[in-house]
Coordinates of C-alpha atoms in Angstrom, one line a residue:
X85 CA 29.0 89.8 104.9
X86 CA 30.1 86.5 105.6
X87 CA 33.1 88.6 107.4
X88 CA 30.9 90.2 109.7
X89 CA 30.2 86.6 111.6
X90 CA 33.1 85.6 111.8
X91 CA 34.5 86.8 115.7
X92 CA 37.6 84.1 116.0
X93 CA 40.1 85.9 116.7
X94 CA 43.7 85.9 114.9
X95 CA 45.5 84.0 117.4
X96 CA 42.5 81.2 117.8
X97 CA 42.6 81.0 113.8
X98 CA 46.0 80.8 114.3
X99 CA 45.5 78.1 117.7
X100 CA 43.1 76.0 115.4
X101 CA 45.2 75.9 112.7
X102 CA 47.8 74.1 115.0
X103 CA 50.7 76.7 114.3
X104 CA 50.7 78.0 117.3
X105 CA 50.0 76.7 121.0
X106 CA 47.6 78.3 123.9
X107 CA 51.1 79.3 125.9
X108 CA 52.7 80.9 122.6
X109 CA 49.7 83.3 122.2
X110 CA 49.9 84.3 125.5
X111 CA 53.7 85.2 125.7
X112 CA 52.8 87.4 122.6
X113 CA 49.6 89.0 124.7
X114 CA 52.3 89.6 127.1
X115 CA 54.4 91.3 124.8
X116 CA 51.6 92.6 122.9
X117 CA 50.1 94.8 125.7
X118 CA 53.7 96.1 126.4
X119 CA 54.7 97.6 123.0
X120 CA 51.3 98.1 122.0
X121 CA 52.0 96.3 118.4
X122 CA 49.1 94.3 116.6
X123 CA 49.1 90.0 117.9
X124 CA 50.4 89.4 114.1
X125 CA 53.7 91.8 114.5
X126 CA 54.3 90.4 117.5
X127 CA 54.5 86.5 116.5
X128 CA 56.3 87.0 113.3
X129 CA 58.7 89.1 116.1
X130 CA 59.1 86.8 118.3
X131 CA 59.4 84.0 115.3
X132 CA 56.7 81.7 116.3
X133 CA 55.4 81.9 112.9
X134 CA 56.0 83.6 109.4
X135 CA 54.1 86.3 107.3
X136 CA 52.8 84.0 105.1
X137 CA 51.6 82.0 107.9
X138 CA 49.5 84.4 108.9
X139 CA 47.5 85.4 105.5
X140 CA 47.4 81.8 104.5
X141 CA 45.7 80.9 107.7
X142 CA 43.1 83.8 107.1
X143 CA 42.1 83.1 104.0
X144 CA 41.6 79.6 104.8
X145 CA 39.7 80.2 107.6
X146 CA 37.6 83.2 106.6
X147 CA 37.1 81.2 103.0
X148 CA 38.2 84.2 101.0
X149 CA 41.5 84.2 98.1
X150 CA 44.9 84.5 98.8
X151 CA 47.1 86.0 96.7
X152 CA 50.8 87.7 96.3
X153 CA 53.3 89.9 94.5
X154 CA 55.4 87.1 93.0
X155 CA 53.3 86.0 91.5
X156 CA 51.3 89.1 89.8
X157 CA 48.1 88.9 91.7
X158 CA 47.9 92.4 93.4
X159 CA 48.2 94.7 90.2
X160 CA 45.0 97.2 90.6
X161 CA 42.9 97.7 86.9
X162 CA 44.9 100.6 85.7
X163 CA 42.0 101.5 83.4
X164 CA 39.7 102.3 86.8
X165 CA 40.6 105.2 87.9
X166 CA 41.4 103.2 91.4
X167 CA 43.5 105.8 93.2
X168 CA 40.5 108.1 92.9
X169 CA 38.3 105.5 94.9
X170 CA 40.2 104.6 97.6
X171 CA 42.8 107.5 98.3
X172 CA 46.2 107.0 99.1
X173 CA 46.3 108.0 102.7
X174 CA 43.5 105.5 103.8
X175 CA 45.0 102.8 101.7
X176 CA 48.4 103.5 103.9
X177 CA 46.8 103.2 107.0
X178 CA 44.9 100.4 107.1
X179 CA 47.4 98.4 104.5
X180 CA 44.9 97.7 101.4
X181 CA 45.3 98.1 97.8
X182 CA 41.6 98.4 95.8
X183 CA 42.3 95.3 93.1
X184 CA 39.3 96.3 90.3
X185 CA 35.2 97.0 90.3
X186 CA 32.7 95.4 88.7
X187 CA 29.5 97.4 88.7
X188 CA 28.9 98.1 92.1
X189 CA 31.5 94.8 93.6
X190 CA 34.2 96.5 94.9
X191 CA 37.7 93.4 94.8
X192 CA 39.7 94.8 97.7
X193 CA 43.5 93.0 99.3
X194 CA 43.7 93.4 103.2
X195 CA 46.2 92.0 105.5
X196 CA 44.2 92.0 107.9
X197 CA 40.4 91.2 106.7
X198 CA 39.2 90.7 110.3
X199 CA 39.4 94.7 111.2
X200 CA 34.9 94.8 110.8
X201 CA 34.7 98.8 111.6
X202 CA 37.6 99.5 108.8
X203 CA 35.8 97.4 106.3
X204 CA 32.5 99.4 106.5
X205 CA 34.1 102.5 106.8
X206 CA 35.6 101.4 103.6
X207 CA 32.2 100.0 102.5
X208 CA 30.1 104.0 103.0
X209 CA 33.4 105.6 101.6
X210 CA 33.5 104.0 98.1
X211 CA 29.7 102.8 98.2
X212 CA 30.7 99.3 96.9
X213 CA 30.1 95.9 98.3
X214 CA 33.4 94.6 98.8
X215 CA 34.5 91.3 98.1
X216 CA 38.1 90.5 100.0
X217 CA 41.7 88.9 99.3
X218 CA 44.1 89.0 101.7
X219 CA 47.8 89.5 101.2
X220 CA 50.9 89.9 103.1
X221 CA 52.0 93.1 105.0
X222 CA 54.9 93.7 102.9
X223 CA 53.4 92.5 99.5
X224 CA 50.5 95.2 100.0
X225 CA 52.7 97.8 101.0
X226 CA 55.0 97.8 97.7
X227 CA 51.7 97.2 96.0
X228 CA 50.8 100.4 96.9
X229 CA 53.9 102.0 96.7
X230 CA 54.0 101.3 92.8
X231 CA 50.1 102.0 92.6
X232 CA 50.0 105.5 94.1
X233 CA 53.2 106.3 92.3
X234 CA 55.4 107.1 95.7
X235 CA 58.4 105.2 94.3
X236 CA 58.2 107.2 91.4
X237 CA 59.0 110.7 93.5
X238 CA 62.6 109.5 94.2
X239 CA 63.5 109.0 90.4
X240 CA 61.4 112.3 89.7
X241 CA 63.5 114.5 92.3
X242 CA 66.6 112.7 90.4
X243 CA 65.9 114.2 87.3
X244 CA 64.9 117.0 88.5
X245 CA 67.9 117.7 90.2
X246 CA 69.8 117.9 87.0
X247 CA 67.2 120.4 85.5
X248 CA 70.6 123.0 85.8
X249 CA 72.7 120.9 84.1
X250 CA 75.3 118.6 84.6
X251 CA 78.5 119.6 86.5
X252 CA 81.4 118.2 87.5
X253 CA 82.4 117.7 91.7
X254 CA 85.6 119.0 91.6
X255 CA 88.3 120.0 94.4
X256 CA 87.2 122.9 95.8
X257 CA 90.5 125.1 97.4
X258 CA 89.4 126.2 101.0
X259 CA 89.6 130.3 100.0
X260 CA 87.1 129.3 97.2
X261 CA 84.7 127.0 99.8
X262 CA 80.8 128.5 99.9
X263 CA 80.1 130.8 102.9
X264 CA 78.8 128.5 105.7
X265 CA 75.8 130.8 105.6
X266 CA 75.5 129.4 101.5
X267 CA 75.4 126.3 103.1
X268 CA 72.6 126.4 105.3
X269 CA 70.8 128.2 102.3
X270 CA 71.0 125.7 100.0
X271 CA 70.2 122.9 102.4
X272 CA 67.0 124.1 103.3
X273 CA 66.2 124.6 99.0
X274 CA 63.0 122.8 99.2
X275 CA 64.1 120.2 95.7
X276 CA 67.2 119.4 98.2
X277 CA 65.0 118.5 101.7
X278 CA 63.1 116.7 99.4
X279 CA 65.6 114.8 97.5
X280 CA 67.5 114.1 100.3
X281 CA 63.9 113.3 102.4
X282 CA 63.4 110.6 99.0
X283 CA 66.5 108.9 99.3
X284 CA 65.9 108.3 103.2
X285 CA 62.1 106.6 102.9
X286 CA 63.4 104.9 99.9
X287 CA 66.1 103.1 102.3
X288 CA 63.5 102.2 104.4
X289 CA 61.4 100.9 102.0
X290 CA 64.0 98.6 100.8
X291 CA 65.4 97.4 103.7
X292 CA 68.3 99.0 103.6
X293 CA 70.8 98.5 106.7
X294 CA 73.2 101.5 105.2
X295 CA 72.7 104.1 102.3
X296 CA 76.3 105.6 100.8
X297 CA 76.6 108.7 99.4
X298 CA 80.1 109.3 97.4
X299 CA 81.8 111.7 95.4
X300 CA 83.9 110.9 92.4
X301 CA 85.3 113.1 89.6
X302 CA 82.1 113.3 87.7
X303 CA 79.5 111.4 89.3
X304 CA 77.9 111.2 92.5
X305 CA 77.6 107.7 93.8
X306 CA 74.4 106.5 95.6
X307 CA 74.1 103.1 97.0
X308 CA 71.4 101.1 99.2
X309 CA 73.3 97.8 101.2
X310 CA 70.0 95.6 101.1
X311 CA 70.7 91.8 102.6
X312 CA 74.8 92.9 102.6
X313 CA 75.2 93.4 99.4
X314 CA 75.7 97.7 97.3
X315 CA 73.1 98.3 95.7
X316 CA 73.3 101.6 92.8
X317 CA 70.5 103.8 92.9
X318 CA 70.2 106.6 89.8
X319 CA 72.7 109.0 91.6
X320 CA 71.0 112.9 92.3
X321 CA 73.1 115.5 90.3
X322 CA 77.0 116.1 90.7
X323 CA 76.6 120.1 91.6
X324 CA 74.0 119.1 94.9
X325 CA 76.5 116.7 96.5
X326 CA 77.4 119.9 98.3
X327 CA 74.1 120.4 99.6
X328 CA 73.3 117.0 100.1
X329 CA 75.6 116.6 102.2
X330 CA 74.6 119.9 104.6
X331 CA 71.2 118.7 104.8
X332 CA 72.6 114.9 106.5
X333 CA 74.9 116.9 108.3
X334 CA 71.9 119.4 109.7
X335 CA 69.6 116.9 110.4
X336 CA 72.6 114.9 112.4
X337 CA 73.4 118.4 114.7
X338 CA 77.3 118.2 113.0
X339 CA 79.7 120.9 112.0
X340 CA 78.7 121.6 108.2
X341 CA 81.4 124.0 108.6
X342 CA 84.0 121.3 108.8
X343 CA 84.7 119.4 105.9
X344 CA 88.7 118.4 106.3
X345 CA 87.6 116.0 109.5
X346 CA 86.0 112.9 109.5
X347 CA 82.6 113.6 112.1
X348 CA 79.8 111.3 113.2
X349 CA 75.9 112.1 114.2
X350 CA 72.5 110.6 114.7
X351 CA 69.3 111.3 113.8
X352 CA 65.8 110.1 114.8
X353 CA 62.7 109.7 111.7
X354 CA 59.3 108.2 111.8
X355 CA 58.4 106.0 108.9
X356 CA 55.6 103.9 108.4
X357 CA 54.5 104.4 112.6
X358 CA 58.1 103.2 113.1
X359 CA 60.8 104.8 115.0
X360 CA 64.1 104.3 112.4
X361 CA 67.5 105.4 114.1
X362 CA 70.4 106.9 111.6
X363 CA 73.7 107.2 112.6
X364 CA 75.6 109.3 110.2
X365 CA 79.4 108.9 109.4
X366 CA 81.6 112.0 107.0
X367 CA 84.7 111.2 105.8
X368 CA 86.6 113.8 103.8
X369 CA 88.1 112.8 100.2
X370 CA 89.7 114.2 97.7
X371 CA 86.7 114.5 95.6
X372 CA 84.3 116.3 98.4
X373 CA 83.1 114.2 101.4
X374 CA 81.7 110.5 101.6
X375 CA 79.1 110.2 103.9
X376 CA 77.2 106.9 105.4
X377 CA 74.3 106.4 107.2
X378 CA 73.6 103.4 109.3
X379 CA 69.6 102.8 109.5
X380 CA 68.8 101.3 112.8
X381 CA 64.8 99.8 112.4
X382 CA 64.2 98.8 116.3
X383 CA 60.8 96.9 115.0
X384 CA 62.9 94.6 113.0
X385 CA 65.3 93.5 115.5
X386 CA 64.5 89.8 116.0
X387 CA 64.9 89.4 119.9
X388 CA 64.3 85.9 120.3
X389 CA 67.4 83.6 120.0
X390 CA 65.3 80.8 118.8
X391 CA 65.2 82.8 115.5
X392 CA 68.4 83.9 114.5
X393 CA 69.8 80.8 112.9
X394 CA 70.6 78.8 116.0
X395 CA 70.8 74.9 115.3
X396 CA 69.1 73.0 117.9
X397 CA 72.2 71.7 119.6
X398 CA 73.9 74.9 119.2
X399 CA 70.9 76.4 120.7
X400 CA 71.0 74.0 123.7
X401 CA 74.6 75.1 124.5
X402 CA 74.5 78.8 124.3
X403 CA 71.7 79.0 126.2
X404 CA 73.4 76.5 129.1
X405 CA 76.3 78.8 129.1
X406 CA 73.9 81.9 129.2
X407 CA 72.1 80.4 132.3
X408 CA 75.3 80.6 134.3
X409 CA 75.5 82.9 137.3
X410 CA 79.0 84.0 136.3
X411 CA 81.8 82.9 133.6
X412 CA 82.8 84.6 130.1
X413 CA 81.3 84.0 127.1
X414 CA 82.9 85.8 123.2
X415 CA 81.3 86.0 119.9
X416 CA 83.4 86.7 117.7
X417 CA 83.0 88.1 113.6
X418 CA 83.5 90.8 111.4
X419 CA 82.1 93.6 111.9
X420 CA 78.2 93.9 110.6
X421 CA 78.1 89.7 111.5
X422 CA 75.0 90.1 113.9
X423 CA 77.5 89.6 117.0
X424 CA 75.7 92.6 118.6
X425 CA 71.8 91.4 117.6
X426 CA 73.0 88.3 119.3
X427 CA 74.5 89.6 122.2
X428 CA 71.0 92.6 122.6
X429 CA 68.7 88.8 122.4
X430 CA 70.7 87.0 125.1
X431 CA 69.9 89.7 127.2
X432 CA 66.6 89.7 126.3
X433 CA 65.9 86.3 127.2
X434 CA 68.1 86.7 130.7
X435 CA 66.9 89.9 132.3
X436 CA 65.1 89.5 134.8
X437 CA 63.6 91.8 138.1
X438 CA 66.3 90.1 140.2
X439 CA 69.5 90.5 138.2
X440 CA 71.1 93.6 137.8
X441 CA 72.4 94.0 133.8
X442 CA 74.6 96.5 132.5
X443 CA 75.9 97.0 129.0
X444 CA 78.8 99.2 127.8
X445 CA 78.8 99.6 124.4
X446 CA 79.9 101.7 121.3
X447 CA 77.6 102.9 120.2
X448 CA 74.2 101.7 122.0
X449 CA 72.3 100.6 119.3
X450 CA 69.0 99.6 120.2
X451 CA 67.5 100.5 123.8
X452 CA 66.0 98.0 126.1
X453 CA 63.8 97.9 128.6
X454 CA 65.5 97.0 132.2
X455 CA 68.9 96.8 130.7
X456 CA 71.3 100.0 132.1
X457 CA 72.8 100.7 129.3
X458 CA 76.4 103.2 128.8
X459 CA 77.6 104.9 125.5
X460 CA 81.6 105.0 125.7
X461 CA 82.7 108.7 125.4
X462 CA 86.4 108.4 125.5
X463 CA 87.1 112.0 124.7
X464 CA 85.8 112.5 128.2
X465 CA 87.6 109.2 129.1
X466 CA 84.8 107.2 129.7
X467 CA 86.1 103.8 127.8
X468 CA 85.3 100.3 127.7
X469 CA 88.0 99.7 130.5
X470 CA 87.2 102.5 132.9
X471 CA 83.5 101.9 132.4
X472 CA 83.6 98.8 133.3
X473 CA 85.7 99.2 137.2
X474 CA 82.0 101.5 137.7
X475 CA 80.1 98.4 136.8
X476 CA 82.0 96.6 139.4
X477 CA 80.6 99.3 142.3
X478 CA 77.5 98.9 141.3
X479 CA 76.1 95.5 142.0
X480 CA 75.9 93.8 138.8
X481 CA 75.2 90.5 138.1
X482 CA 75.1 90.1 134.0
X483 CA 77.3 92.7 132.3
X484 CA 77.7 93.7 128.5
X485 CA 80.7 94.7 126.9
X486 CA 80.5 96.0 123.7
X487 CA 84.2 94.8 122.6
X488 CA 87.7 93.7 124.0
X489 CA 90.2 96.0 122.2
X490 CA 92.6 95.6 124.6
X491 CA 94.3 94.0 127.6
X492 CA 93.2 96.1 130.0
X493 CA 89.6 95.5 129.4
X494 CA 89.9 92.2 128.8
X495 CA 91.9 91.9 132.1
X496 CA 88.9 93.7 134.0
X497 CA 86.4 91.1 131.9
X498 CA 88.0 88.2 133.0
X499 CA 88.2 89.9 136.7
X500 CA 84.6 90.2 136.6
X501 CA 83.6 86.7 135.3
X502 CA 85.9 85.1 138.5
X503 CA 84.6 86.6 140.7
X504 CA 81.1 86.3 140.4
X505 CA 79.9 88.0 137.4
X506 CA 78.4 86.9 133.8
X507 CA 80.0 88.7 130.8
X508 CA 79.3 88.7 127.5
X509 CA 81.3 89.9 124.9
X510 CA 83.0 90.4 121.5
X511 CA 86.2 90.1 119.9
X512 CA 87.1 90.3 115.9
X513 CA 88.9 87.1 114.8
X514 CA 87.9 84.9 112.0
X515 CA 86.6 81.7 114.2
X516 CA 85.5 80.6 117.6
X517 CA 89.4 78.6 118.8
X518 CA 91.1 81.7 117.3
X519 CA 89.5 84.1 120.4
X520 CA 91.7 81.8 122.8
X521 CA 94.9 82.8 120.7
X522 CA 93.9 86.0 120.7
X523 CA 93.0 86.4 124.2
X524 CA 97.1 85.2 124.6
X525 CA 98.3 87.7 122.2
X526 CA 96.7 90.5 123.8
X527 CA 98.8 89.3 127.1
X528 CA 96.1 87.6 128.9
X529 CA 97.8 84.9 130.9
X530 CA 96.5 81.0 129.3
X531 CA 95.7 79.7 133.4
X532 CA 93.2 82.7 134.0
X533 CA 91.4 81.7 130.4
X534 CA 90.5 77.9 131.6
X535 CA 89.0 78.8 134.6
X536 CA 87.1 81.9 133.4
X537 CA 85.8 81.0 129.9
X538 CA 82.5 79.5 129.1
X539 CA 82.3 79.3 125.6
X540 CA 82.6 80.8 122.3
X541 CA 80.6 81.4 119.2
X542 CA 81.9 82.5 115.7
X543 CA 79.0 84.1 113.2
X544 CA 78.3 85.1 109.8
X545 CA 75.2 86.3 108.1
X546 CA 73.5 84.4 105.1
X547 CA 70.9 85.9 102.8
X548 CA 67.9 84.0 102.5
X549 CA 66.4 82.5 98.7
X550 CA 63.1 84.6 98.8
X551 CA 60.1 82.1 100.1
X552 CA 58.1 83.3 96.5
X553 CA 61.0 82.5 93.9
X554 CA 63.4 80.1 95.3
X555 CA 63.2 77.3 92.8
X556 CA 65.4 73.4 93.5
X557 CA 67.6 71.5 91.6
X558 CA 69.5 68.9 91.7
X559 CA 73.1 69.7 91.7
X560 CA 75.5 68.5 89.8
X561 CA 78.8 66.6 90.9
X562 CA 80.8 69.4 88.9
X563 CA 78.6 72.0 90.9
X564 CA 79.5 70.3 94.3
X565 CA 82.6 69.7 93.8
X566 CA 84.5 68.7 97.4
X567 CA 80.9 69.7 98.5
X568 CA 79.0 66.7 100.1
X569 CA 75.2 67.3 101.3
X570 CA 73.1 64.7 103.0
X571 CA 70.1 66.5 100.3
X572 CA 69.6 65.5 96.8
X573 CA 67.2 68.6 95.5
X574 CA 68.6 72.1 96.9
X575 CA 67.8 75.7 95.4
X576 CA 69.0 78.2 94.4
X577 CA 68.1 82.2 93.4
X578 CA 65.6 82.9 90.7
X579 CA 63.7 87.0 91.5
X580 CA 60.5 88.3 91.2
X581 CA 59.0 91.3 92.7
X582 CA 59.0 90.1 96.7
X583 CA 62.9 90.2 96.6
X584 CA 63.2 93.2 94.0
X585 CA 64.8 90.1 91.5
X586 CA 67.8 89.6 93.3
X587 CA 66.5 86.1 94.8
X588 CA 67.0 86.9 98.0
X589 CA 65.1 88.8 101.0
X590 CA 66.2 88.9 104.7
X591 CA 69.5 87.0 106.5
X592 CA 69.5 84.7 108.9
X593 CA 72.8 83.7 110.8
X594 CA 74.5 80.6 110.8
X595 CA 77.0 79.8 114.0
X596 CA 80.0 78.0 115.0
X597 CA 79.8 77.6 118.8
X598 CA 82.3 76.1 121.1
X599 CA 81.2 75.6 124.8
X600 CA 84.7 74.3 127.2
X601 CA 85.1 71.1 127.8
X602 CA 87.7 69.7 130.1
X603 CA 90.1 68.4 127.6
X604 CA 89.9 72.3 126.1
X605 CA 90.6 73.8 129.7
X606 CA 93.5 71.7 130.3
X607 CA 94.7 72.3 126.6
X608 CA 94.5 75.7 127.1
X609 CA 96.1 76.1 129.9
X610 CA 99.0 73.9 129.2
X611 CA 99.0 76.6 126.1
X612 CA 98.5 74.2 123.3
X613 CA 98.6 75.8 119.6
X614 CA 95.0 77.1 117.8
X615 CA 95.8 74.6 115.3
X616 CA 95.5 72.0 118.5
X617 CA 92.7 74.0 119.8
X618 CA 91.0 73.6 117.0
X619 CA 91.5 70.0 116.5
X620 CA 90.0 69.2 120.0
X621 CA 87.1 71.6 119.1
X622 CA 85.8 69.5 116.1
X623 CA 86.9 65.8 118.1
X624 CA 84.6 67.4 120.7
X625 CA 81.4 68.3 118.9
X626 CA 82.2 71.6 117.4
X627 CA 80.7 72.3 113.8
X628 CA 82.5 75.0 112.2
X629 CA 80.5 77.6 109.9
X630 CA 80.7 76.1 106.6
X631 CA 79.3 72.9 108.1
X632 CA 76.6 74.9 110.0
X633 CA 75.7 77.0 106.7
X634 CA 75.4 73.6 104.8
X635 CA 72.8 72.5 107.2
X636 CA 71.3 76.0 105.7
X637 CA 71.4 74.5 102.2
X638 CA 70.0 71.7 102.9
X639 CA 67.3 73.2 104.5
X640 CA 66.5 75.3 101.5
X641 CA 66.7 78.7 104.0
X642 CA 70.5 80.3 101.9
X643 CA 71.9 78.6 98.4
X644 CA 74.9 76.5 98.0
X645 CA 76.9 79.9 96.8
X646 CA 75.8 82.1 99.4
X647 CA 77.3 79.7 102.3
X648 CA 80.6 79.3 100.2
X649 CA 81.4 82.9 99.7
X650 CA 80.7 83.6 103.1
X651 CA 82.7 81.0 105.0
X652 CA 85.9 81.2 102.4
X653 CA 85.4 76.9 101.9
X654 CA 88.4 76.5 100.2
X655 CA 90.3 77.8 103.2
X656 CA 88.1 75.8 105.6
X657 CA 88.5 72.4 104.1

């Protein structure tokens, strides 16, 4: 077989194609040794290449076809009983899918056609010669789900939940509430366990960041948040609500008998060789308990600043600020805009064995090697402020504070920055200049802000256009309105199998980076208004979120509609 003769490794192929350098490969190999992942996964995680770069390169170098899900080229022949020839567990283990059989030749799509040992095992198992096709891992996983029917299992489980008849969800008086033993028994029934398991697994496969389970008068609503947007899935029967909620509470080690107060919990699952954290939150509503599960897939968190969405000039300014030995840096934006991800990527870049890094967070979302992370526990007195005081006795170089919420925390952050520490934190404001006004509103004196503040950044997340189906078009003057674009052609969403017909897949950050300048520092010390601070910021080179978003539109990363909806351009002007 031609593939057997090829001894070129993936890294060498990518260097040969000019997609990465030898230095980048060596960096990836060091990460690979630490994390034990395949070199392709590491290169993608570091933002050096895309998944498509890998498979297209392999296809060219090995002279085998490239197939994508979006173009309908990963559809197994339904009449050849290929699932019996190649078992599902083997297909999932090696990320491959059989497509067709012609006499003694079996056409198979692989994510890694260089795995010669796997290829030999497949040949022995099927008794066929293998005609290889290369495809991306994510495309093959989706194709496996469809072909082997696992995606239909959730639909089947939901259908089965209605067999006992639909039951309206009613507010249950406390004296008529089910006993603890009954709740546990119902939560541990096989259909409920299966249903909850499939809801969780499907959310992971669909790249959801959150699952919402909500009770209404005559139904249960189950929604997944994917790329920032909530999508409803077919709901289970209403009479299973208590059992589903109790099952999730049992997994999260929460009190299943307490339904009157909000609760928080967590649990960990292993799915597709990845460790997934679930953070669970419940609140009591008049119809029953609402449950929200936050899904934290550590393998999908980009820990390289260069792949988060910074423009080159902004990234240079940001890196200059975070390399300072002391000072204060704030990231601002609403909940869920990616501030924590940016901070984690920052810590990952600046950590060294020669520096003592500590963080206090609520909650600690991702555990980073080489950083001392502390979880806030307000019920026992471990607040942000108290944690910060303790940090200052721990000989720190760099301190990360999850959020500044009050005057006391803000004061300690500024004092730490003024006494030789680099402090990173977040604020909830709409743009970068407002962060300065917010600190003053909290009670911080302007004369303390000027000498300590290095940089303020604001950010939002925009959905990225699906690379397989986005289509170019020339916008009319009516479509653009007051928007001015340098590009004549821009892209819009279309929808395909790869993006589940949404037209978008994944998200990117847009940034507003405001480094301190002498002029801005003087204005702060003199008590300048927000409007004056914003004017100075723009005059000294700051690009707004809106302007940064338009750059992403011109580059074909996102759509104009997405940027306008996220940045509230009508307000920004």
